[in-house]
PDB file of C-alpha atoms in Angstrom:
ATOM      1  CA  UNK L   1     149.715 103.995  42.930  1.00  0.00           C
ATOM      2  CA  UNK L   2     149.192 104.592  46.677  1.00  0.00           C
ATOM      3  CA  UNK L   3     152.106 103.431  49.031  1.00  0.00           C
ATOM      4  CA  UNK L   4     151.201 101.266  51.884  1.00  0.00           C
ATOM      5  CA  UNK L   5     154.514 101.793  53.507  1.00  0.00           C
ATOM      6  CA  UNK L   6     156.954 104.297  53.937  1.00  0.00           C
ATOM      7  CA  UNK L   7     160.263 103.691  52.521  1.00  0.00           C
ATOM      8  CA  UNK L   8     160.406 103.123  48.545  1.00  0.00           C
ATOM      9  CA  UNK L   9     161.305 100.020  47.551  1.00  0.00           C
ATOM     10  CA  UNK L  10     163.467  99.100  44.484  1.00  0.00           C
ATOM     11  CA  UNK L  11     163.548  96.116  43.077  1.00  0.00           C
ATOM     12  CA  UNK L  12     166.654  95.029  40.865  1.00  0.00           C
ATOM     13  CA  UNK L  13     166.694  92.320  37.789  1.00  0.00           C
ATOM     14  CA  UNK L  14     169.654  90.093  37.365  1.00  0.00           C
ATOM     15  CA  UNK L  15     169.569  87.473  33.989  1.00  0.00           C
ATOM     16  CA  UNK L  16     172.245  85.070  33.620  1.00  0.00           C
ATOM     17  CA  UNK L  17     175.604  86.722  32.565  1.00  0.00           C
ATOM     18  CA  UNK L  18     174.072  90.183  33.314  1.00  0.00           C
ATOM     19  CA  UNK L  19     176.973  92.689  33.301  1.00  0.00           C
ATOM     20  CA  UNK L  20     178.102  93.052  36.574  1.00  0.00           C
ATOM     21  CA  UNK L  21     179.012  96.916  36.114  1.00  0.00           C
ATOM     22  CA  UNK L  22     174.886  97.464  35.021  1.00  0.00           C
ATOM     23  CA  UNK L  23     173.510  95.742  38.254  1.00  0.00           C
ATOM     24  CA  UNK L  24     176.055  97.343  40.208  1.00  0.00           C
ATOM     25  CA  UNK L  25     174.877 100.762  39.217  1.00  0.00           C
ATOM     26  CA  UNK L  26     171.624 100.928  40.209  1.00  0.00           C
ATOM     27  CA  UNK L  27     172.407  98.647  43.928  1.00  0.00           C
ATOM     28  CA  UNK L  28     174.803 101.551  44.127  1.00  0.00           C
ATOM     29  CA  UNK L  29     172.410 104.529  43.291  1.00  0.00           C
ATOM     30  CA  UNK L  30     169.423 103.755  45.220  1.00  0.00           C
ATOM     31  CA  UNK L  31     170.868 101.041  48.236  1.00  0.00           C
ATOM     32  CA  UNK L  32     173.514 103.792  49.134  1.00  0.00           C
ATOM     33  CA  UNK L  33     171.695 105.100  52.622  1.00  0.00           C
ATOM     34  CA  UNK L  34     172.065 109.188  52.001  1.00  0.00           C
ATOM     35  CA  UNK L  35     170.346 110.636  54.629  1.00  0.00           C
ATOM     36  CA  UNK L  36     170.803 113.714  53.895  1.00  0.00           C
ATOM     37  CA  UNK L  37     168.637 113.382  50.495  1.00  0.00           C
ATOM     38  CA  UNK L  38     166.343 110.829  51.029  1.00  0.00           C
ATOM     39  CA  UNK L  39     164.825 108.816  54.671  1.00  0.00           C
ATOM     40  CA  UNK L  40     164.349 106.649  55.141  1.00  0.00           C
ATOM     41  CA  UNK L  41     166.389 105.136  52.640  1.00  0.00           C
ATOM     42  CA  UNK L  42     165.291 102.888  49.656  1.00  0.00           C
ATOM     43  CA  UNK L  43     164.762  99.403  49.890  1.00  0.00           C
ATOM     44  CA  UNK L  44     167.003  97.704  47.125  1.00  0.00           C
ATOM     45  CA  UNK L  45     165.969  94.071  46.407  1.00  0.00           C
ATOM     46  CA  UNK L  46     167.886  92.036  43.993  1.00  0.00           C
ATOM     47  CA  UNK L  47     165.658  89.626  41.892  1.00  0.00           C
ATOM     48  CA  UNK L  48     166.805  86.708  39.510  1.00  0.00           C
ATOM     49  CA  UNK L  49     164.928  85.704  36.609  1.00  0.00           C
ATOM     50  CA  UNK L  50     167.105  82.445  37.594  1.00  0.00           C
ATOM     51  CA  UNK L  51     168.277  82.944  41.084  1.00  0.00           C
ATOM     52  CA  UNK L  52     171.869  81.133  41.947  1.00  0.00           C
ATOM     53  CA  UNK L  53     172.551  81.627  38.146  1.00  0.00           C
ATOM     54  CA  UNK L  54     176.181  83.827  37.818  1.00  0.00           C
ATOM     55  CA  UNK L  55     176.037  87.221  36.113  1.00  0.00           C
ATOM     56  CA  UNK L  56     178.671  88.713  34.341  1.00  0.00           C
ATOM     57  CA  UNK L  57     182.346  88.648  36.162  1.00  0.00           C
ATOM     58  CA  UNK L  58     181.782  85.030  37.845  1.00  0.00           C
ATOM     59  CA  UNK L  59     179.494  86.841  40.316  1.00  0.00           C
ATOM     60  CA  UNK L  60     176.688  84.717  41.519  1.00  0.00           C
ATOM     61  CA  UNK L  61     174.110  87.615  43.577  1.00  0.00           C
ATOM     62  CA  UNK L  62     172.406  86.888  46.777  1.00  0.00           C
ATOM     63  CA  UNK L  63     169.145  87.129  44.793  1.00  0.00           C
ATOM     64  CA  UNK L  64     165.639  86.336  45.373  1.00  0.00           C
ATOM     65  CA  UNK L  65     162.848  85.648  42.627  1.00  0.00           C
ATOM     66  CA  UNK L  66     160.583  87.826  40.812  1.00  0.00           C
ATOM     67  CA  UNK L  67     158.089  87.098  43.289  1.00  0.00           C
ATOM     68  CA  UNK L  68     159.333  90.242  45.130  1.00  0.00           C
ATOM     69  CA  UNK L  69     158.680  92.861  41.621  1.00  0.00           C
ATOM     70  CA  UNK L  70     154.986  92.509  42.822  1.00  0.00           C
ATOM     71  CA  UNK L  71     155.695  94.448  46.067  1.00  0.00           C
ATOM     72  CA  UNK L  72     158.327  96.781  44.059  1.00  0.00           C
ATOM     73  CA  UNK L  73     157.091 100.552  44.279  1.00  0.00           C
ATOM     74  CA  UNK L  74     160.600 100.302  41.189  1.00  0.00           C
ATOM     75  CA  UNK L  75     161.434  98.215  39.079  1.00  0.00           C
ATOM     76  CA  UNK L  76     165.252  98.616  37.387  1.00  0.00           C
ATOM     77  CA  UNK L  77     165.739  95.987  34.878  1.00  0.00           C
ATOM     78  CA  UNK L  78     169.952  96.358  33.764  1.00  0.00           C
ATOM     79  CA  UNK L  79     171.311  95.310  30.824  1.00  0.00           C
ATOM     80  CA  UNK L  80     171.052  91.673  29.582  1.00  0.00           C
ATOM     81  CA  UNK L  81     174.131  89.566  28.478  1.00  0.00           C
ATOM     82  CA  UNK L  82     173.062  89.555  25.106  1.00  0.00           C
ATOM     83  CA  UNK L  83     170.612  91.888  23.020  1.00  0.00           C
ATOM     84  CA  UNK L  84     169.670  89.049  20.476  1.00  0.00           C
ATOM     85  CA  UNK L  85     168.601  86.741  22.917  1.00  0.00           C
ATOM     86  CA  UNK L  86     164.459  86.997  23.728  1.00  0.00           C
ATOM     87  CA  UNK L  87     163.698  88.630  26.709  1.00  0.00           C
ATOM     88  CA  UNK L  88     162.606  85.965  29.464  1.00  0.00           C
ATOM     89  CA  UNK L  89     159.225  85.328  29.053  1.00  0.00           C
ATOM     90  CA  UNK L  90     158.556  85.362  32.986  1.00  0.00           C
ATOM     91  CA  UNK L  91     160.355  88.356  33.392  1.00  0.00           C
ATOM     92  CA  UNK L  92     157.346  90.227  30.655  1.00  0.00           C
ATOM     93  CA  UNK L  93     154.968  88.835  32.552  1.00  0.00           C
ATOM     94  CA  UNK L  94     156.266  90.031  35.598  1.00  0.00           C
ATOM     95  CA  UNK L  95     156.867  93.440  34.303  1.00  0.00           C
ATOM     96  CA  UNK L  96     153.314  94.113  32.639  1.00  0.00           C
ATOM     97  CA  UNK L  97     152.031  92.909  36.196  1.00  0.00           C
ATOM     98  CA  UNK L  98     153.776  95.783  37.684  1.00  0.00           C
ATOM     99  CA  UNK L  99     153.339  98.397  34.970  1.00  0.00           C
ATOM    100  CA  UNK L 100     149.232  97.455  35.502  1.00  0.00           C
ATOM    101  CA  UNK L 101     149.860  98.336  39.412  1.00  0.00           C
ATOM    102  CA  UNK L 102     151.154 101.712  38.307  1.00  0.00           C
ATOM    103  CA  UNK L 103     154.624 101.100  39.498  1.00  0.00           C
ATOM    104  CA  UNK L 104     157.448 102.587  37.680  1.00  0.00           C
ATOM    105  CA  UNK L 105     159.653 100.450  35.234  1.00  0.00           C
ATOM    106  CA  UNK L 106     163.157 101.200  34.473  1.00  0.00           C
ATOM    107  CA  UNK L 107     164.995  99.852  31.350  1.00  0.00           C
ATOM    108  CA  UNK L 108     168.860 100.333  31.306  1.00  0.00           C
ATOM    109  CA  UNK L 109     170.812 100.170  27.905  1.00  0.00           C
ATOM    110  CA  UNK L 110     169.912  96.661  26.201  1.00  0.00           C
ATOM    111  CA  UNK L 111     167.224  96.349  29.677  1.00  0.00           C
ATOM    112  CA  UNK L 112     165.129  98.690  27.589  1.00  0.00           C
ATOM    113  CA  UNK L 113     163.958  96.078  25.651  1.00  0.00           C
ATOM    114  CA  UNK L 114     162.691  93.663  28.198  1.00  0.00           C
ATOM    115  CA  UNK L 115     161.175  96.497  29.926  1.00  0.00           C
ATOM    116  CA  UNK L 116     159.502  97.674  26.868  1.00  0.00           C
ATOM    117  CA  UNK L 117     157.504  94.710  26.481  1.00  0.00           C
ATOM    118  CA  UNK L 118     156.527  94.765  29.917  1.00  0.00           C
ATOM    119  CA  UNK L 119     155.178  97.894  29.508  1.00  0.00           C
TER     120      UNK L 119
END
């Protein structure tokens, strides 16, 4: 994949009643500016298979749609709220588009799965 831009830009899932704690992880990892590692920093975007839908906790993210994986240089897709449901059907779609662009896809815990068939 060749980068058009400099800064890397992250893009983070959210699914209704996500587990707060598994977003928060990765917001905190890569939207944490640390100069002294990385700069510019990276570019954390939040993106909701349903956007205005709560996650876990009550918490209802400032989250734009999966429009914005397509621009994603990574993709972190967290845990979902429940490992028997099926994995949104937009959100494979979305992730074999950016698995074809050669970005990276990361599954976390039950995420895995989702990310899987993406890939």
């Amino acid at each position: 994949m060749r980068k058009k831009h400099a800064t890397h830009r992250v893009a983070v899932v959210t699914t209704p009643n996500a587990p707060l704690f598994e977003i928060a992880v990765p917001c905190e990892i890569f939207g944490m500016p640390r100069p002294e590692l990385i700069d510019p920093p990276y570019e954390v975007t939040l993106c909701a298979t349903v956007p205005g839908e709560r996650v876990g906790s009550g918490f209802t993210p400032d989250a734009t749609t999966l429009d914005a994986l397509e621009e994603a240089d990574t993709v972190v897709v967290p845990a979902c709220a429940d490992v028997d449901d099926e994995a949104d059907e937009d959100l494979v779609r979305a992730l074999k588009a950016v698995a074809e662009r050669g970005a990276r896809v990361v599954g976390l815990c039950s995420g895995a799965f989702a990310a899987d068939q993406g890939a």
